Amino acid sequence: DGGITQSPKYLFRKEGQNVTLSCEQNLNHDAMYWYRQDPGQGLRLIYYSQIVNDFQKGDIAEGYSVSREKKESFPLTVTSAQKNPTAFYLCASTHSRDSPLHFGNGTRLTVT
Amino acid sequence: QKEVEQDPGPLSVPEGAIVSLNCTYSNSAFQYFMWYRQYSRKGPELLMYTYSSGNKEDGRFTAQVDKSSKYISLFIRDSQPSDSATYLCAMSGTDSWGKLQFGAGTQVVVTP
């Protein structure tokens, strides 16, 4: 089955530690995205990549980093510089500029 | 002021009733309009995807877009308890490459 796989589903970290969230897709989509979801708020765009080895900042990129070394993979690192990292992180992909996004099932990160 | 406004609910309806959801927006450049359904601790699932103004029907779901009023709606007929979820509206301009603006989501509860 084609889809987007995010792992792990739940992640716990101590404050001050960097953590990397995995996102893999087998849909052969060119573009991939990371969104953050907080209770009572809409999804907010962190980073996106339209092509391998290239990515752009979204609306809330501070404290995050990404890489896009392979078409099917777009890992997100939450660094210790992110002031409020506890959230639900969603990875998405799309195959063209005007197509809708398809989402993975998210990773819930808790930092204490 | 947010670009996309959506009543958070919760909206409680009896089984079999029509669920009516809506979003308003401020950016006249938005051309693509989406509705996603999100179950607890899951990623959003695309329900409806429309371009510009007009209506679109898919089974029990009808999406309406009124660009002159900057208002979009989703109607769910013959609602079922399995329709209990959070419904997110999202929208973008042309050539958006997945950079969506989301509403905060409306929680819907369908009671048997």
mmCIF file of C-alpha atoms in Angstrom, chain A residues 9-10 31 33 35 37 40-43 45 48 50 59 88 90 96-101 103-105 108, chain B residues 2 32 34 36 38 41-46 49 88 93-105:
data_model
loop_
_atom_site.group_PDB
_atom_site.id
_atom_site.type_symbol
_atom_site.label_atom_id
_atom_site.label_comp_id
_atom_site.label_asym_id
_atom_site.label_seq_id
_atom_site.Cartn_x
_atom_site.Cartn_y
_atom_site.Cartn_z
ATOM 1 C CA LYS A 9 4.204 7.483 16.978
ATOM 2 C CA TYR A 10 5.150 8.811 20.428
ATOM 3 C CA ALA A 31 7.131 17.548 -2.583
ATOM 4 C CA TYR A 33 6.151 18.995 4.117
ATOM 5 C CA TYR A 35 3.431 20.776 9.797
ATOM 6 C CA GLN A 37 -0.395 20.994 15.243
ATOM 7 C CA GLY A 40 -7.022 24.704 19.320
ATOM 8 C CA GLN A 41 -4.784 25.881 16.494
ATOM 9 C CA GLY A 42 -4.631 25.107 12.835
ATOM 10 C CA LEU A 43 -1.703 23.297 11.316
ATOM 11 C CA LEU A 45 4.013 24.906 8.167
ATOM 12 C CA TYR A 48 8.882 22.033 2.870
ATOM 13 C CA GLN A 50 9.855 20.448 -3.620
ATOM 14 C CA ASP A 59 6.042 30.020 8.738
ATOM 15 C CA PHE A 88 1.878 16.832 17.258
ATOM 16 C CA LEU A 90 2.596 15.870 10.768
ATOM 17 C CA SER A 96 2.245 18.571 -8.061
ATOM 18 C CA ARG A 97 1.879 22.231 -7.338
ATOM 19 C CA ASP A 98 -1.918 22.344 -7.261
ATOM 20 C CA SER A 99 -2.673 18.926 -5.792
ATOM 21 C CA PRO A 100 -3.947 18.386 -2.275
ATOM 22 C CA LEU A 101 -1.700 17.201 0.519
ATOM 23 C CA PHE A 103 -0.709 13.263 5.491
ATOM 24 C CA GLY A 104 0.970 10.652 7.629
ATOM 25 C CA ASN A 105 -0.396 9.691 11.040
ATOM 26 C CA ARG A 108 3.468 13.198 19.174
ATOM 27 C CA LYS B 2 -6.233 34.821 11.378
ATOM 28 C CA TYR B 32 -8.083 25.858 -3.772
ATOM 29 C CA MET B 34 -10.059 21.507 1.049
ATOM 30 C CA TYR B 36 -9.940 17.193 5.962
ATOM 31 C CA GLN B 38 -9.039 14.033 11.566
ATOM 32 C CA ARG B 41 -4.259 10.893 17.384
ATOM 33 C CA LYS B 42 -4.342 10.380 13.607
ATOM 34 C CA GLY B 43 -3.287 12.437 10.608
ATOM 35 C CA PRO B 44 -5.814 14.460 8.586
ATOM 36 C CA GLU B 45 -7.592 12.585 5.803
ATOM 37 C CA LEU B 46 -8.648 14.460 2.669
ATOM 38 C CA TYR B 49 -10.961 19.250 -2.785
ATOM 39 C CA LEU B 88 -10.322 20.993 9.225
ATOM 40 C CA GLY B 93 -3.545 30.215 -3.728
ATOM 41 C CA THR B 94 -2.409 29.036 -7.146
ATOM 42 C CA ASP B 95 1.037 27.536 -7.465
ATOM 43 C CA SER B 96 0.941 26.918 -3.728
ATOM 44 C CA TRP B 97 2.981 23.726 -3.647
ATOM 45 C CA GLY B 98 1.222 22.535 -0.506
ATOM 46 C CA LYS B 99 1.582 25.688 1.531
ATOM 47 C CA LEU B 100 -1.869 25.578 3.015
ATOM 48 C CA GLN B 101 -3.603 27.852 5.484
ATOM 49 C CA PHE B 102 -5.703 25.826 7.914
ATOM 50 C CA GLY B 103 -8.633 26.622 10.127
ATOM 51 C CA ALA B 104 -8.351 25.521 13.754
ATOM 52 C CA GLY B 105 -10.808 22.660 13.187
#
